[in-house]
Amino acid sequence: MIEAHRSSWTDVSDHLATVSSVAILPFGATEAHGPHLPLGTDTMVADEVARRIAEEFDAVLLPPVHYGDTWGTAGYPGTMSLSTETVAAIAVDLGRAASAAGARLFVIVNGDFGNRIPLALATRTLATIEGFTALTIDYPGMDDAIESVRVALPAAPGLNHAEEAETSIILALDPDAVHPDRYRSEYPEFPADFGLRPMQVHRFSASGVFGDPSHATADKGRAILDATVAESVRRLRPLVESLDRS
Amino acid sequence: MIEAHRSSWTDVSDHLATVSSVAILPFGATEAHGPHLPLGTDTMVADEVARRIAEEFDAVLLPPVHYGDTWGTAGYPGTMSLSTETVAAIAVDLGRAASAAGARLFVIVNGDFGNRIPLALATRTLATIEGFTALTIDYPGMDDAIESVRVALPAAPGLNHAEEAETSIILALDPDAVHPDRYRSEYPEFPADFGLRPMQVHRFSASGVFGDPSHATADKGRAILDATVAESVRRLRPLVESLDRS
Amino acid sequence: MIEAHRSSWTDVSDHLATVSSVAILPFGATEAHGPHLPLGTDTMVADEVARRIAEEFDAVLLPPVHYGDTWGTAGYPGTMSLSTETVAAIAVDLGRAASAAGARLFVIVNGDFGNRIPLALATRTLATIEGFTALTIDYPGMDDAIESVRVALPAAPGLNHAEEAETSIILALDPDAVHPDRYRSEYPEFPADFGLRPMQVHRFSASGVFGDPSHATADKGRAILDATVAESVRRLRPLVESLDRS
Amino acid sequence: MIEAHRSSWTDVSDHLATVSSVAILPFGATEAHGPHLPLGTDTMVADEVARRIAEEFDAVLLPPVHYGDTWGTAGYPGTMSLSTETVAAIAVDLGRAASAAGARLFVIVNGDFGNRIPLALATRTLATIEGFTALTIDYPGMDDAIESVRVALPAAPGLNHAEEAETSIILALDPDAVHPDRYRSEYPEFPADFGLRPMQVHRFSASGVFGDPSHATADKGRAILDATVAESVRRLRPLVESLDRS
Amino acid sequence: MIEAHRSSWTDVSDHLATVSSVAILPFGATEAHGPHLPLGTDTMVADEVARRIAEEFDAVLLPPVHYGDTWGTAGYPGTMSLSTETVAAIAVDLGRAASAAGARLFVIVNGDFGNRIPLALATRTLATIEGFTALTIDYPGMDDAIESVRVALPAAPGLNHAEEAETSIILALDPDAVHPDRYRSEYPEFPADFGLRPMQVHRFSASGVFGDPSHATADKGRAILDATVAESVRRLRPLVESLDRS
Amino acid sequence: MIEAHRSSWTDVSDHLATVSSVAILPFGATEAHGPHLPLGTDTMVADEVARRIAEEFDAVLLPPVHYGDTWGTAGYPGTMSLSTETVAAIAVDLGRAASAAGARLFVIVNGDFGNRIPLALATRTLATIEGFTALTIDYPGMDDAIESVRVALPAAPGLNHAEEAETSIILALDPDAVHPDRYRSEYPEFPADFGLRPMQVHRFSASGVFGDPSHATADKGRAILDATVAESVRRLRPLVESLDRS
C-alpha cells in the first residue's frame, strides 16, 4: 500500500502501473455527532476502513475528503455541509483523475449516509470511462456487526448516529477526542413522515444523538471495524482478482 | 485554537460564539511536485500555515481540503485535479456553513496557484452574506522570504514549484517524504506564449520540477514558513481586531 | 377524489382548499420489461396505486408522468429514458405548482427504481417550502406481498423486473397488453460488482427479464396491488390526519 | 400504428426497424382553461392529433407528456407548469432515446403555445444527431379552420384559449369534461405591451377565458381537428416519404 | 437622448431619474450576409433603429451588443455566433443593470431572427423585477414596408436575408461596406422540413443570399427604416407615456 | 488589417486563410469612471489598442464587446455589468467561432480588470481546441508607461481608475467625452481587507475616482497607448511568427 499524500507522482503512477491498479478514496464528513464525539467522526472511520482495505490489496490510498453532503445535520452549528452537486462533482473529478493516473478500479469508502445519493450519481457518470470501474462501499457488514455487540437499542432501525456503535468506533480510533462525561441518551420522537422523505434532524433531536452511547467500548468499536473491513474485502476481492487476470 | 476535526459541534459553536469568530480553512492540492516531493506538498504547507495563523488568533481550524484546481499539472499521472467549478463550489459551501456556525471571518489559506481563480470567485459569491467576511490568503511575504534564502535561480519569476524553496519547506515539515536521491534540476524552455494564457506544464517539463532543489535545507524551509506566517498574521490582525470591537 | 386531467382549475383549487389538501402524482417510466410486457408497465402500476390512494383520501390525482430515469435499461431500444436531472426537475416544478395550487401534502407514487435518486433530490429541494410536505412512496409492502405469492425465485433479491410479480400485476391491470406466448425465464449471471454501483443491465440480460414469469396470474397481481395500496395508506394516514387537524 | 405505452420494447424496435422509422410524441400541458374546460385540454388535443398522424403513417405513438411550460397561466391555481429548461430537457432526452430506439423522424405534436420556445431549443439540440430529424408541429391549419367555423370573435388575434374553438374541440373529444353551465364570455382589456413580451395572463383575465365559448359545438371541434390533422399530414408526408426512399 | 458609451455614470443616472426612465439596447449580430454585405449588417440596422427610437423618446441609448445567436448561419466561416444561453444571459444581466441604474422601461431592439428565442427567455426572466418592464422590438412594420418597395421575390415568405431589402438598408447606412459587383441572386431549394425546425442554412445556400439583391437602392433602405422606426415608436408610445404618468 | 464589422464573410475567411490567421477581439466594459469620464472608457481603450495590434500584424479586427464583468463598480448606477459566467461564455463562444472561421491565434485585448478571471477561464476552455491558441493581453507595459508620466500618486498601487492615466488616455482618444470641469481628486480610505478579497468600491469611494485626474493631458495618454501597443506587439510577435512558419 502506498499513501498518495506522502508519495511522489512517479511513485503513485508506477504503483498503479506495476503493483496494483486499485485506488481507494475515503469520503468523510465534518458533521455534528452529539456533544461527546468529534465533527471528524465520519472521516476518521472512512479513513481507517479505506486504509485497511488498501493494505489488504496493496492499493493506492488517496487523501480523505473531509467534507460531505450533511444536509440532514446542517441545523447543528459546526456541521460543514457540501451540497449534493458539490459532493458528486468531487467524486467525478477525482474518479477521472484516478483513471488518468492509471487506476482501473476506484473504490470510494463512504463515511456518511448523506453522501450516498451524490456518490451514486458520480459512479454512474464515471461508468462511461472504458476499462475503468468506480464504485462505492457503504460499510458492508457493519449493521450485522453492530447488532452483535450492541446493548442499547437504536433510536430507529439502521440509524447509527452518535450512539453506542459510533462512539465505540471512535473510542477505538481516537479515544482522546471522545468526551464520556458528556454522554447523553436521546430517543427522539420521530415525525410521522420520517423515512418517507429526507429530513433535517435537528428539528426533533436537540443533541444530535440518536440512541444511548453509555455502553460504548473501544473493544466493540474494534469488532465493528474488523467486521466491516472483512466484509468489504470479501466483496471487493473478486473484482480485484479480475483486474489481475485482465 | 481548536481543531474542528477533533472537536464536537458544541465546542466549535461555543468557541465561535464566545472566544473568536474566526474560522481558518487550509485549501491544498494533490499535485505532482517532481519525483522527490510528495503529492500532498501543497496541502501540507497550507495546513501548517493555517494552523499557525489559527493559533495566533485562537481561531477554529477546519480540516484541510486535500484537492485543488491543478489543471496546470494534470498531465502528470498522480495529480488529482478538481475542476474550477468544483473548487469554487467547495469554498462557497464551506463559507456558508462557517457563517451558519457563527464565524464572522472566514480565512482560506490557499496552497496552490491554480486555486486562485476559483477561490476569488467563491469569496465574491460569499461577499453577499451580511456580517460575514470571506477572504483568501495567498502566502503573503513568501516570495520575499524565498528571495532572501534562495541560492539557485527559479525557472521563471514567481514560479516556485518543486525547486529549492518548496523542497526546503517540505524538508522542514515532513523530511521522510522527501527523496534527496532523486533531486534533479530542470530549467525548461518555455513556449512563446507562457504567461499569456493558462498552460499545462507537462508539455515542456518532463519531471514537473521548475528549478534546482539541490540546495534545499529544512532551515530555509522554516525561515520561509516563519516569514509567511508572520506576514499573514500582520495583514489579518486589523481585520481580526475589528471583529473584536464590533 | 378528483382527477386533475379532467377537472377545471376552479374545481381543483376548490377541492384542495375545502375538501383535501393532498395531491398525488404517479411517476412512471417507459421502459423495457421483456418481450411479453408493455413499455408502460411502470406507469400503469404507479397510476393504479396512486388512483387508489387518492380515492382513499379523497385527494387530487394528477396526470401521470410517463417517463422516468431508466438509465439502467436504456440499452434496450424502446426504453425512453430521461436524465436524472430531468426527472428531479419535473418533480420540483410540479411540487412547486402543487403548492401554489393549494396542496399541503404532495405524494409522489414512484413506479421505477431508477427514479429514487432524482425524486429524493427533488423532495429535499421541496423541503424548503413552508407549510408544504413533499414525499415519495416506493411501494411499501410490495416486497412482502410478492414473497407471499411468488413461486419462482427472483434473479436477485429485491429485483422484481418483468418476472412473475410484475407480470401478475399487468395481468391484473391490462391483460391484453401481456404476451404469455413470449414468456421466457432468464436468470442472468451477474457481474462481480453488481449491487456496488449503478449498472446497465442489458450487458448481462438479453431479454430484460429477471426471473421467470411463467407462474404469473392476475390474482397474484391483485393481491400484490391490494397489499401495496393498503400499506401505503397505512403509512400516509397519520400525515393526512395531521393536515386535517392543522 | 403501434402505441408504445402498451407495446413491448421488442415490438417497438421491430416496428421502427421494419415498418416505419417515425415516432410521434404528443406534448401537452396541465393548464387552466377557464371554469368550464379541464386542465388536461391541451394534452387531450395533442394526443388526439398525434394519434391520427401516427395512424396515417403507421408510426410509433409515444405516451403523452402531460405537463408543459405554462408560465403564462401559472397564476391560476391548478395550472401545473414546468420550467422552460425542464420542457426542453424532456424533449431532448426523449429525442435521443427515440433515435437510440431506431427512429429516424421524431415528430413532437405540441399542444401548448408556451412549449414553443423550449421545443425549438430542443429540436436545435437534437439537430446534431446524424441521420435523425426532430421537429415540432404546432397545429398547422388550425387557425384557418377556426376562422371558417367561428361565430364569436377571439379576444386577440391568434389567441384561442378556452373560447369557442377550444371548447368545441373538447366537446368533440371528451364532452363529459365540459361544463356548459359555466360558460362565461370574457374579453379582457390587454395591457399596452401585450404582444411585446411574455406575460402572465391572470393579471388581466379573472377566469382564464379569452373570448366567448357559448357557440361551441362538437361538430365545429371535429372540423377543426380534421383540418389540423389533414394539414399536418400534408406537411409531413414529403419527409416521411423521403425516409422510405433512403 | 444621451449615449451611454460617451456619457458619465452621473449623466446617465441623472437622465434616467429626471428626464426619461427609458433605456434602449440594440442587440445585433456578426453574421454572414452574402459576399456583398458586411458581417456587421444586423448590428448596423439595430443600432440605427435604436438610436432613432431613443431620440424620439429622449431615452438613454446603450452601446450595441455586436454578437448574437446566429447558429443558423454559423456554417459560413466568419459568422461569430453566441449560444442561445449566452445571448439570454447578456440580456438578463444588462436588464438587471439597467433597472439598477434607474431605468423603468428597457427596450431591446433586436437585429437578428436568431436572437428571438433567447431574448424572449430573457424578458420573461426580467419580468420578475417589480416596477420594471423589459421587452423586445422585432422591427414591427418592416415586413409591410419591404413588401411595398420590393421588386424581386423573397426566397421564402418573411425571409429577408442579404437580398433586396437588407442590401437597400445597408446602402442607406454604410454604402462603402456594400459590394455591388458581387451581387448574386440565389433562390435555394429548401428541404422538405424547412419551417418545421431550426436549420443551418449553409446546407442549401452556398452564398448565404436568399433572394436577389440587384434591385437594391439606398432610397428603398431609407423607406424601410423610416417605416420601421415609425411603427416601433407607435407601439412603444403608450408604454412610455404610462411611465410619465406613474 | 480588415475590420470584420464592415467586411463580408468571404473577405474575412479569405483573409484568415491567405493573409493572416490572427483574429483580435477588444473586450471592454460599460462602467463608471467618475463624473468626468464616459462609461465607455474601457471599451474605447481596448478597441484602440486592438486596432493598432491588428494593423501591426495585418490581422482581422473583431467588433468590440462593450460590456464586461464590472461587479466591482456595479454600485454606481450606470455601470452595466455582466456576470463572470456571461463574460466567460462570450469569450468561449467567440473563440470557437474564430477557430471555425479559420483563425489560429485569437487575441483578446482586455480593457477591464474585472474581466481577468472570466477571460482566464475562457482561454483555459479554449485550450482544448487543436491547432488554435487563445490568449488574453492585459495591457502589458502600461503600468511602466504610466509610472513614467504620472505626476499624482495613484490611490493604491496598480489601481489606475478614472485618475490621471485613464483620463489622459481618453483625452487622447475622445476629448469631447471628457469633462475637465468635473475633475475631482479622491483618495479613499481603503478597508482593512482591501486586496485580500474582491470588493465593491462604491462602499468607500463616492465618485468612483481613485486618485487625481487634474494633471491629465492627451500627450500623456498617447505616450501610454504607444508604449502599451509596442509592448503588446513585442510579446505577440514570436507567436505570430511561429504561425507563419507552421
mmCIF file of C-alpha atoms in Angstrom, chain E residues 45-223:
data_model
loop_
_atom_site.group_PDB
_atom_site.id
_atom_site.type_symbol
_atom_site.label_atom_id
_atom_site.label_comp_id
_atom_site.label_asym_id
_atom_site.label_seq_id
_atom_site.Cartn_x
_atom_site.Cartn_y
_atom_site.Cartn_z
ATOM 1 C CA VAL E 45 -29.532 48.201 -38.515
ATOM 2 C CA ALA E 46 -30.344 47.579 -34.856
ATOM 3 C CA ASP E 47 -28.088 50.420 -33.798
ATOM 4 C CA GLU E 48 -29.728 52.836 -36.229
ATOM 5 C CA VAL E 49 -33.267 51.891 -35.307
ATOM 6 C CA ALA E 50 -32.431 52.016 -31.598
ATOM 7 C CA ARG E 51 -30.811 55.413 -31.955
ATOM 8 C CA ARG E 52 -33.823 56.892 -33.661
ATOM 9 C CA ILE E 53 -36.220 55.412 -31.121
ATOM 10 C CA ALA E 54 -34.011 56.805 -28.356
ATOM 11 C CA GLU E 55 -34.109 60.225 -29.993
ATOM 12 C CA GLU E 56 -37.862 60.102 -30.213
ATOM 13 C CA PHE E 57 -38.274 59.385 -26.522
ATOM 14 C CA ASP E 58 -35.180 61.255 -25.281
ATOM 15 C CA ALA E 59 -34.019 57.918 -23.858
ATOM 16 C CA VAL E 60 -30.642 56.509 -22.873
ATOM 17 C CA LEU E 61 -29.047 54.652 -25.785
ATOM 18 C CA LEU E 62 -26.833 51.773 -24.666
ATOM 19 C CA PRO E 63 -23.855 50.535 -26.673
ATOM 20 C CA PRO E 64 -24.778 47.739 -29.072
ATOM 21 C CA VAL E 65 -24.204 44.063 -28.484
ATOM 22 C CA HIS E 66 -22.292 43.146 -31.624
ATOM 23 C CA TYR E 67 -22.840 39.388 -31.373
ATOM 24 C CA GLY E 68 -25.981 37.289 -31.455
ATOM 25 C CA ASP E 69 -27.318 33.766 -31.617
ATOM 26 C CA THR E 70 -26.569 33.078 -35.270
ATOM 27 C CA TRP E 71 -26.467 29.315 -35.156
ATOM 28 C CA GLY E 72 -28.467 29.260 -38.379
ATOM 29 C CA THR E 73 -25.640 30.840 -40.395
ATOM 30 C CA ALA E 74 -22.755 29.515 -38.329
ATOM 31 C CA GLY E 75 -21.794 27.280 -41.213
ATOM 32 C CA TYR E 76 -20.354 30.261 -43.107
ATOM 33 C CA PRO E 77 -16.853 30.963 -41.770
ATOM 34 C CA GLY E 78 -16.879 34.491 -40.436
ATOM 35 C CA THR E 79 -20.214 34.261 -38.648
ATOM 36 C CA MET E 80 -19.380 34.755 -34.967
ATOM 37 C CA SER E 81 -22.220 33.117 -33.095
ATOM 38 C CA LEU E 82 -23.014 33.141 -29.418
ATOM 39 C CA SER E 83 -25.011 30.307 -27.903
ATOM 40 C CA THR E 84 -28.666 30.749 -27.000
ATOM 41 C CA GLU E 85 -27.746 30.689 -23.324
ATOM 42 C CA THR E 86 -25.105 33.373 -23.757
ATOM 43 C CA VAL E 87 -27.458 35.750 -25.562
ATOM 44 C CA ALA E 88 -30.125 35.243 -22.918
ATOM 45 C CA ALA E 89 -27.579 35.797 -20.144
ATOM 46 C CA ILE E 90 -26.343 39.041 -21.694
ATOM 47 C CA ALA E 91 -29.856 40.400 -21.938
ATOM 48 C CA VAL E 92 -30.730 39.381 -18.389
ATOM 49 C CA ASP E 93 -27.533 40.863 -16.949
ATOM 50 C CA LEU E 94 -27.989 44.129 -18.835
ATOM 51 C CA GLY E 95 -31.673 44.330 -17.961
ATOM 52 C CA ARG E 96 -30.832 43.999 -14.283
ATOM 53 C CA ALA E 97 -28.123 46.617 -14.598
ATOM 54 C CA ALA E 98 -30.488 48.976 -16.404
ATOM 55 C CA SER E 99 -33.023 48.554 -13.622
ATOM 56 C CA ALA E 100 -30.348 49.227 -11.006
ATOM 57 C CA ALA E 101 -29.351 52.342 -12.947
ATOM 58 C CA GLY E 102 -32.880 53.662 -12.687
ATOM 59 C CA ALA E 103 -34.499 52.555 -15.941
ATOM 60 C CA ARG E 104 -38.135 51.555 -15.706
ATOM 61 C CA LEU E 105 -38.545 50.561 -19.355
ATOM 62 C CA PHE E 106 -35.846 48.524 -21.091
ATOM 63 C CA VAL E 107 -36.332 48.145 -24.828
ATOM 64 C CA ILE E 108 -34.183 45.659 -26.699
ATOM 65 C CA VAL E 109 -34.092 46.421 -30.416
ATOM 66 C CA ASN E 110 -33.406 43.024 -31.882
ATOM 67 C CA GLY E 111 -31.450 42.874 -35.115
ATOM 68 C CA ASP E 112 -31.417 39.153 -35.779
ATOM 69 C CA PHE E 113 -34.018 36.432 -36.090
ATOM 70 C CA GLY E 114 -31.845 34.018 -34.112
ATOM 71 C CA ASN E 115 -31.996 36.247 -31.061
ATOM 72 C CA ARG E 116 -35.745 35.958 -30.722
ATOM 73 C CA ILE E 117 -35.816 32.870 -28.544
ATOM 74 C CA PRO E 118 -33.064 33.906 -26.110
ATOM 75 C CA LEU E 119 -34.461 37.419 -25.849
ATOM 76 C CA ALA E 120 -37.939 36.055 -25.132
ATOM 77 C CA LEU E 121 -36.429 33.927 -22.377
ATOM 78 C CA ALA E 122 -34.575 36.943 -21.015
ATOM 79 C CA THR E 123 -37.578 39.234 -20.922
ATOM 80 C CA ARG E 124 -39.502 36.510 -19.140
ATOM 81 C CA THR E 125 -36.784 36.282 -16.507
ATOM 82 C CA LEU E 126 -36.730 40.063 -16.201
ATOM 83 C CA ALA E 127 -40.498 40.119 -15.739
ATOM 84 C CA THR E 128 -39.933 39.327 -12.063
ATOM 85 C CA ILE E 129 -38.375 42.741 -11.345
ATOM 86 C CA GLU E 130 -41.010 44.939 -9.736
ATOM 87 C CA GLY E 131 -41.703 48.273 -11.399
ATOM 88 C CA PHE E 132 -39.596 47.415 -14.405
ATOM 89 C CA THR E 133 -40.624 46.348 -17.888
ATOM 90 C CA ALA E 134 -38.252 44.634 -20.328
ATOM 91 C CA LEU E 135 -39.384 43.914 -23.841
ATOM 92 C CA THR E 136 -38.071 43.193 -27.307
ATOM 93 C CA ILE E 137 -38.888 45.027 -30.503
ATOM 94 C CA ASP E 138 -38.507 42.876 -33.617
ATOM 95 C CA TYR E 139 -38.722 45.549 -36.297
ATOM 96 C CA PRO E 140 -42.510 45.986 -36.331
ATOM 97 C CA GLY E 141 -43.717 47.331 -39.639
ATOM 98 C CA MET E 142 -40.627 46.234 -41.506
ATOM 99 C CA ASP E 143 -42.232 43.385 -43.403
ATOM 100 C CA ASP E 144 -45.009 45.582 -44.724
ATOM 101 C CA ALA E 145 -42.537 48.282 -45.692
ATOM 102 C CA ILE E 146 -40.426 45.754 -47.552
ATOM 103 C CA GLU E 147 -43.435 44.451 -49.436
ATOM 104 C CA SER E 148 -44.249 47.942 -50.609
ATOM 105 C CA VAL E 149 -40.803 48.597 -52.134
ATOM 106 C CA ARG E 150 -39.611 45.170 -53.151
ATOM 107 C CA VAL E 151 -39.193 44.247 -56.808
ATOM 108 C CA ALA E 152 -37.691 40.795 -56.523
ATOM 109 C CA LEU E 153 -39.444 37.984 -54.694
ATOM 110 C CA PRO E 154 -38.028 36.735 -51.406
ATOM 111 C CA ALA E 155 -36.644 33.217 -51.354
ATOM 112 C CA ALA E 156 -39.212 32.285 -48.730
ATOM 113 C CA PRO E 157 -42.000 34.253 -47.049
ATOM 114 C CA GLY E 158 -40.619 36.510 -44.321
ATOM 115 C CA LEU E 159 -37.020 35.551 -45.034
ATOM 116 C CA ASN E 160 -35.234 38.851 -45.684
ATOM 117 C CA HIS E 161 -31.590 37.908 -45.628
ATOM 118 C CA ALA E 162 -28.929 39.557 -47.782
ATOM 119 C CA GLU E 163 -31.478 40.219 -50.505
ATOM 120 C CA GLU E 164 -33.028 43.343 -51.923
ATOM 121 C CA ALA E 165 -34.360 44.717 -48.635
ATOM 122 C CA GLU E 166 -31.334 44.206 -46.408
ATOM 123 C CA THR E 167 -28.999 45.371 -49.140
ATOM 124 C CA SER E 168 -31.065 48.512 -49.544
ATOM 125 C CA ILE E 169 -30.833 49.252 -45.832
ATOM 126 C CA ILE E 170 -27.052 48.916 -45.751
ATOM 127 C CA LEU E 171 -26.818 51.054 -48.895
ATOM 128 C CA ALA E 172 -28.609 53.688 -46.825
ATOM 129 C CA LEU E 173 -26.469 53.241 -43.717
ATOM 130 C CA ASP E 174 -22.953 52.394 -44.895
ATOM 131 C CA PRO E 175 -22.750 52.290 -48.690
ATOM 132 C CA ASP E 176 -18.982 51.792 -48.731
ATOM 133 C CA ALA E 177 -19.426 48.480 -46.980
ATOM 134 C CA VAL E 178 -21.575 47.131 -49.850
ATOM 135 C CA HIS E 179 -20.032 45.391 -52.872
ATOM 136 C CA PRO E 180 -22.492 45.695 -55.769
ATOM 137 C CA ASP E 181 -20.002 43.945 -58.038
ATOM 138 C CA ARG E 182 -20.567 40.802 -56.016
ATOM 139 C CA TYR E 183 -24.363 40.773 -56.142
ATOM 140 C CA ARG E 184 -25.668 37.356 -56.843
ATOM 141 C CA SER E 185 -29.170 36.079 -56.895
ATOM 142 C CA GLU E 186 -29.802 32.816 -55.069
ATOM 143 C CA TYR E 187 -33.125 31.062 -54.694
ATOM 144 C CA PRO E 188 -32.216 27.881 -52.875
ATOM 145 C CA GLU E 189 -34.231 24.725 -52.994
ATOM 146 C CA PHE E 190 -35.409 24.363 -49.410
ATOM 147 C CA PRO E 191 -35.548 20.971 -47.699
ATOM 148 C CA ALA E 192 -38.926 19.405 -47.049
ATOM 149 C CA ASP E 193 -38.853 20.242 -43.348
ATOM 150 C CA PHE E 194 -37.911 23.909 -43.787
ATOM 151 C CA GLY E 195 -40.004 25.902 -41.349
ATOM 152 C CA LEU E 196 -40.726 22.889 -39.165
ATOM 153 C CA ARG E 197 -37.469 23.068 -37.253
ATOM 154 C CA PRO E 198 -34.392 25.295 -36.800
ATOM 155 C CA MET E 199 -31.909 24.780 -39.629
ATOM 156 C CA GLN E 200 -28.395 25.704 -40.604
ATOM 157 C CA VAL E 201 -28.855 27.337 -43.970
ATOM 158 C CA HIS E 202 -25.400 26.810 -45.478
ATOM 159 C CA ARG E 203 -26.562 23.277 -46.226
ATOM 160 C CA PHE E 204 -28.689 24.591 -49.059
ATOM 161 C CA SER E 205 -27.317 28.065 -49.872
ATOM 162 C CA ALA E 206 -23.693 28.416 -50.917
ATOM 163 C CA SER E 207 -23.557 32.194 -50.648
ATOM 164 C CA GLY E 208 -25.881 32.981 -47.762
ATOM 165 C CA VAL E 209 -28.003 35.156 -50.048
ATOM 166 C CA PHE E 210 -31.745 34.400 -50.034
ATOM 167 C CA GLY E 211 -33.218 36.250 -52.981
ATOM 168 C CA ASP E 212 -31.918 38.828 -55.401
ATOM 169 C CA PRO E 213 -30.135 42.000 -54.232
ATOM 170 C CA SER E 214 -29.783 43.535 -57.682
ATOM 171 C CA HIS E 215 -32.661 45.994 -57.340
ATOM 172 C CA ALA E 216 -31.497 47.371 -54.009
ATOM 173 C CA THR E 217 -31.280 51.151 -53.571
ATOM 174 C CA ALA E 218 -30.475 53.422 -50.661
ATOM 175 C CA ASP E 219 -33.854 55.085 -51.063
ATOM 176 C CA LYS E 220 -35.642 51.832 -50.513
ATOM 177 C CA GLY E 221 -33.465 51.270 -47.469
ATOM 178 C CA ARG E 222 -34.391 54.644 -46.044
ATOM 179 C CA ALA E 223 -38.072 53.990 -46.627
#
